Tab-separated table of C-alpha atoms in Angstrom:
chain	number	residue	atom	x	y	z
A	1	UNK	CA	0.000	0.000	0.000
A	2	UNK	CA	1.045	3.536	-0.606
A	3	UNK	CA	2.239	5.555	2.369
A	4	UNK	CA	2.031	9.288	2.904
A	5	UNK	CA	4.278	11.030	5.426
A	6	UNK	CA	3.858	14.451	6.953
A	7	UNK	CA	6.879	15.011	9.165
A	8	UNK	CA	5.707	18.275	10.748
A	9	UNK	CA	2.976	17.634	13.334
A	10	UNK	CA	2.737	21.363	14.094
A	11	UNK	CA	3.705	24.550	12.322
A	12	UNK	CA	3.143	28.208	13.003
A	13	UNK	CA	3.300	31.283	10.822
A	14	UNK	CA	2.948	34.992	11.354
A	15	UNK	CA	-0.062	36.565	9.697
A	16	UNK	CA	0.779	37.797	6.153
A	17	UNK	CA	3.896	35.610	6.005
A	18	UNK	CA	4.505	32.481	3.923
A	19	UNK	CA	4.643	28.936	5.228
A	20	UNK	CA	5.428	25.609	3.583
A	21	UNK	CA	4.006	22.293	4.735
A	22	UNK	CA	5.876	19.148	3.758
A	23	UNK	CA	4.567	15.865	2.419
A	24	UNK	CA	6.365	12.844	1.017
A	25	UNK	CA	4.868	9.650	-0.320
A	26	UNK	CA	5.947	6.228	-1.375
A	27	UNK	CA	4.610	4.558	-4.510
A	28	UNK	CA	5.712	2.386	-7.403
A	29	UNK	CA	3.063	3.831	-9.702
A	30	UNK	CA	3.846	6.401	-12.356
A	31	UNK	CA	0.427	8.006	-12.569
A	32	UNK	CA	-1.514	9.182	-9.557
A	33	UNK	CA	-3.192	12.156	-7.936
A	34	UNK	CA	-2.149	14.161	-4.924
A	35	UNK	CA	-4.321	16.353	-2.735
A	36	UNK	CA	-4.072	18.774	0.153
A	37	UNK	CA	-7.082	18.997	2.463
A	38	UNK	CA	-7.837	21.538	5.163
A	39	UNK	CA	-9.791	20.783	8.326
A	40	UNK	CA	-10.559	23.925	10.354
A	41	UNK	CA	-11.318	23.429	14.060
A	42	UNK	CA	-14.713	21.757	14.463
A	43	UNK	CA	-15.454	22.180	10.790
A	44	UNK	CA	-15.704	20.026	7.706
A	45	UNK	CA	-12.675	18.821	5.761
A	46	UNK	CA	-12.382	20.555	2.406
A	47	UNK	CA	-10.099	20.306	-0.598
A	48	UNK	CA	-7.404	22.965	-0.890
A	49	UNK	CA	-5.561	21.913	-4.019
A	50	UNK	CA	-4.925	18.897	-6.234
A	51	UNK	CA	-2.145	17.788	-8.600
A	52	UNK	CA	-2.051	15.161	-11.326
A	53	UNK	CA	1.297	13.389	-11.376
A	54	UNK	CA	1.540	13.473	-15.179
A	55	UNK	CA	1.421	17.266	-15.160
A	56	UNK	CA	4.789	18.914	-14.731
A	57	UNK	CA	3.329	22.278	-13.902
A	58	UNK	CA	2.715	22.892	-10.218
A	59	UNK	CA	-0.912	23.507	-9.259
A	60	UNK	CA	-1.921	26.915	-7.907
A	61	UNK	CA	-5.124	28.096	-6.264
A	62	UNK	CA	-4.992	31.753	-5.242
A	63	UNK	CA	-2.663	31.943	-2.211
A	64	UNK	CA	-2.058	28.192	-2.211
A	65	UNK	CA	0.503	26.506	-4.418
A	66	UNK	CA	2.360	23.230	-4.454
A	67	UNK	CA	5.920	22.204	-5.146
A	68	UNK	CA	5.606	18.797	-6.770
A	69	UNK	CA	8.891	16.927	-7.127
A	70	UNK	CA	7.981	13.601	-8.736
A	71	UNK	CA	11.430	12.033	-8.640
A	72	UNK	CA	11.809	12.898	-4.975
A	73	UNK	CA	8.171	11.893	-4.255
A	74	UNK	CA	7.611	15.174	-2.523
A	75	UNK	CA	4.480	17.331	-2.536
A	76	UNK	CA	4.721	20.423	-0.362
A	77	UNK	CA	2.049	23.073	0.131
A	78	UNK	CA	2.957	26.741	0.199
A	79	UNK	CA	0.553	29.232	1.743
A	80	UNK	CA	1.324	32.840	0.892
A	81	UNK	CA	0.060	35.904	2.729
A	82	UNK	CA	-1.216	33.726	5.578
A	83	UNK	CA	-4.543	34.691	7.091
A	84	UNK	CA	-6.132	33.854	10.433
A	85	UNK	CA	-8.651	31.702	8.590
A	86	UNK	CA	-5.846	29.451	7.353
A	87	UNK	CA	-5.424	28.027	10.851
A	88	UNK	CA	-6.390	24.385	10.535
A	89	UNK	CA	-5.174	20.836	10.324
A	90	UNK	CA	-3.797	20.103	6.856
A	91	UNK	CA	-3.729	16.618	5.383
A	92	UNK	CA	-1.831	15.405	2.364
A	93	UNK	CA	-3.445	12.549	0.407
A	94	UNK	CA	-2.609	10.196	-2.460
A	95	UNK	CA	-4.920	8.478	-4.913
A	96	UNK	CA	-3.949	5.925	-7.537
A	97	UNK	CA	-4.726	6.568	-11.207
A	98	UNK	CA	-5.675	2.962	-11.807
A	99	UNK	CA	-9.436	2.275	-11.892
A	100	UNK	CA	-9.257	-0.799	-9.742
A	101	UNK	CA	-7.054	0.633	-7.039
A	102	UNK	CA	-8.000	4.252	-7.438
A	103	UNK	CA	-10.921	3.976	-5.124
A	104	UNK	CA	-8.819	4.359	-2.024
A	105	UNK	CA	-7.234	7.545	-0.756
A	106	UNK	CA	-4.162	7.406	1.485
A	107	UNK	CA	-3.731	10.179	4.028
A	108	UNK	CA	-0.829	11.545	6.010
A	109	UNK	CA	-1.066	12.137	9.743
A	110	UNK	CA	-1.661	15.850	9.352
A	111	UNK	CA	0.042	19.142	10.175
A	112	UNK	CA	-1.604	21.541	12.590
A	113	UNK	CA	-1.060	25.103	11.395
A	114	UNK	CA	-1.327	28.033	13.798
A	115	UNK	CA	-1.498	31.563	12.433
A	116	UNK	CA	-0.151	34.208	14.808
A	117	UNK	CA	-1.769	37.652	14.576
B	1	UNK	CA	-22.765	21.912	-4.059
B	2	UNK	CA	-22.011	18.376	-3.026
B	3	UNK	CA	-23.467	17.527	0.319
B	4	UNK	CA	-22.420	14.704	2.589
B	5	UNK	CA	-24.381	14.499	5.806
B	6	UNK	CA	-23.907	12.365	8.879
B	7	UNK	CA	-26.720	11.416	11.197
B	8	UNK	CA	-25.204	12.790	14.395
B	9	UNK	CA	-22.557	15.341	15.260
B	10	UNK	CA	-22.026	14.016	18.761
B	11	UNK	CA	-22.938	10.626	20.170
B	12	UNK	CA	-22.452	9.063	23.605
B	13	UNK	CA	-22.930	5.320	24.006
B	14	UNK	CA	-22.231	2.682	26.623
B	15	UNK	CA	-19.849	-0.237	26.293
B	16	UNK	CA	-21.542	-3.175	24.606
B	17	UNK	CA	-24.205	-1.141	22.832
B	18	UNK	CA	-24.815	-1.532	19.115
B	19	UNK	CA	-24.104	1.758	17.375
B	20	UNK	CA	-25.217	2.918	13.939
B	21	UNK	CA	-23.582	5.825	12.167
B	22	UNK	CA	-25.287	6.897	8.989
B	23	UNK	CA	-23.977	8.855	6.040
B	24	UNK	CA	-25.890	10.227	3.060
B	25	UNK	CA	-24.524	11.888	-0.078
B	26	UNK	CA	-26.464	13.681	-2.777
B	27	UNK	CA	-24.027	13.523	-5.723
B	28	UNK	CA	-24.725	10.007	-7.006
B	29	UNK	CA	-21.127	9.045	-6.182
B	30	UNK	CA	-20.161	5.416	-6.618
B	31	UNK	CA	-17.638	5.407	-3.792
B	32	UNK	CA	-18.275	5.962	-0.130
B	33	UNK	CA	-15.831	5.720	2.741
B	34	UNK	CA	-15.703	5.551	6.519
B	35	UNK	CA	-12.632	6.861	8.298
B	36	UNK	CA	-11.615	7.116	11.873
B	37	UNK	CA	-9.625	10.199	12.911
B	38	UNK	CA	-7.448	10.159	16.004
B	39	UNK	CA	-4.817	12.722	17.079
B	40	UNK	CA	-1.393	11.874	15.690
B	41	UNK	CA	-2.756	9.048	13.562
B	42	UNK	CA	-4.467	11.017	10.824
B	43	UNK	CA	-7.306	9.397	8.927
B	44	UNK	CA	-7.474	5.639	8.922
B	45	UNK	CA	-9.791	3.853	6.540
B	46	UNK	CA	-12.261	1.480	8.151
B	47	UNK	CA	-14.306	0.362	5.142
B	48	UNK	CA	-15.195	1.616	1.722
B	49	UNK	CA	-17.855	0.758	-0.815
B	50	UNK	CA	-17.621	1.180	-4.577
B	51	UNK	CA	-21.189	0.177	-5.367
B	52	UNK	CA	-24.458	-0.810	-3.761
B	53	UNK	CA	-24.041	-3.914	-1.614
B	54	UNK	CA	-20.286	-3.927	-2.328
B	55	UNK	CA	-17.753	-3.288	0.375
B	56	UNK	CA	-14.071	-3.651	0.997
B	57	UNK	CA	-12.110	-3.641	4.206
B	58	UNK	CA	-9.791	-0.779	4.856
B	59	UNK	CA	-6.875	-0.671	7.250
B	60	UNK	CA	-8.766	-1.084	10.543
B	61	UNK	CA	-12.021	-3.020	9.968
B	62	UNK	CA	-11.936	-5.009	13.212
B	63	UNK	CA	-14.943	-4.304	15.394
B	64	UNK	CA	-16.855	-2.600	12.590
B	65	UNK	CA	-19.221	-3.599	9.824
B	66	UNK	CA	-20.929	-1.603	7.081
B	67	UNK	CA	-24.071	-1.629	5.019
B	68	UNK	CA	-24.859	-0.048	1.675
B	69	UNK	CA	-28.372	-0.909	0.543
B	70	UNK	CA	-28.854	2.279	-1.484
B	71	UNK	CA	-26.316	4.225	-3.490
B	72	UNK	CA	-26.664	7.398	-1.472
B	73	UNK	CA	-26.434	5.843	1.992
B	74	UNK	CA	-23.535	4.139	3.745
B	75	UNK	CA	-23.856	2.968	7.333
B	76	UNK	CA	-21.129	2.112	9.811
B	77	UNK	CA	-22.069	-0.352	12.526
B	78	UNK	CA	-20.297	-1.011	15.797
B	79	UNK	CA	-21.717	-4.378	16.829
B	80	UNK	CA	-20.598	-4.059	20.447
B	81	UNK	CA	-19.077	-0.683	21.212
B	82	UNK	CA	-15.891	-0.564	23.245
B	83	UNK	CA	-14.074	2.344	24.871
B	84	UNK	CA	-11.234	2.115	22.347
B	85	UNK	CA	-13.725	3.014	19.644
B	86	UNK	CA	-14.115	6.487	21.100
B	87	UNK	CA	-13.080	8.673	18.197
B	88	UNK	CA	-14.110	11.057	15.432
B	89	UNK	CA	-15.716	9.242	12.501
B	90	UNK	CA	-15.675	10.822	9.072
B	91	UNK	CA	-17.706	9.762	6.092
B	92	UNK	CA	-16.684	10.685	2.538
B	93	UNK	CA	-17.816	10.063	-1.021
B	94	UNK	CA	-16.228	10.347	-4.458
B	95	UNK	CA	-16.492	9.323	-8.082
B	96	UNK	CA	-14.873	5.981	-8.817
B	97	UNK	CA	-11.897	7.335	-10.737
B	98	UNK	CA	-10.358	10.542	-11.854
B	99	UNK	CA	-9.000	13.639	-10.313
B	100	UNK	CA	-12.094	14.386	-8.355
B	101	UNK	CA	-11.635	14.786	-4.670
B	102	UNK	CA	-13.374	13.081	-1.821
B	103	UNK	CA	-16.165	15.081	-0.237
B	104	UNK	CA	-16.387	14.806	3.500
B	105	UNK	CA	-19.216	14.926	5.982
B	106	UNK	CA	-18.996	17.016	9.163
B	107	UNK	CA	-17.957	14.058	11.294
B	108	UNK	CA	-19.459	12.268	14.269
B	109	UNK	CA	-17.629	12.456	17.565
B	110	UNK	CA	-18.426	9.194	19.316
B	111	UNK	CA	-17.742	8.669	22.990
B	112	UNK	CA	-18.088	5.174	24.421
B	113	UNK	CA	-18.351	5.083	28.209
């Protein structure tokens, strides 16, 4: 099974500054999808950003961008101009491209981000 | 907007009770999932279903069972609740393949006394 590792259990950032959350994964597949999810305190988990492994260009969604290094199996999330509302638990996730195995998502253990006013 | 709803936000049960957690999605998704979320352990998959009446075990199925009689509804059953099943339970749904994400419910925080 694929494994996803988030080595930073907790991170903090000053409001308006930039922070990068790390994620590495282990797979033998060449095609797959990667996701970052955000879970605010006592609120629903939502998608932040996604990346298809066959795309070389890094995904960007407003203040959120990724640094996808396929050879290194690394998928970090950069949050620019951090806002108080960015405080949350962030999860990295992997999904296989293959129809038969692509049903399952694999999640990291999460990084708790604190934003300091 | 995709909506995934869970029957209870908070639930308190006694050891040995049979517990039902229900999840409903309105997007006609083939796949539905039950996760357990514990601090420091992230999300661990209990069971998932890729079609009506179909199910597959995830990483931690022991002590749990599931039921999917209709496409939109996926139930998690604790046959005999134990204190080590105190946790946050998240339901999610998705299309079978593709880049689409999973959509999550709000979670049920279950306490077993």
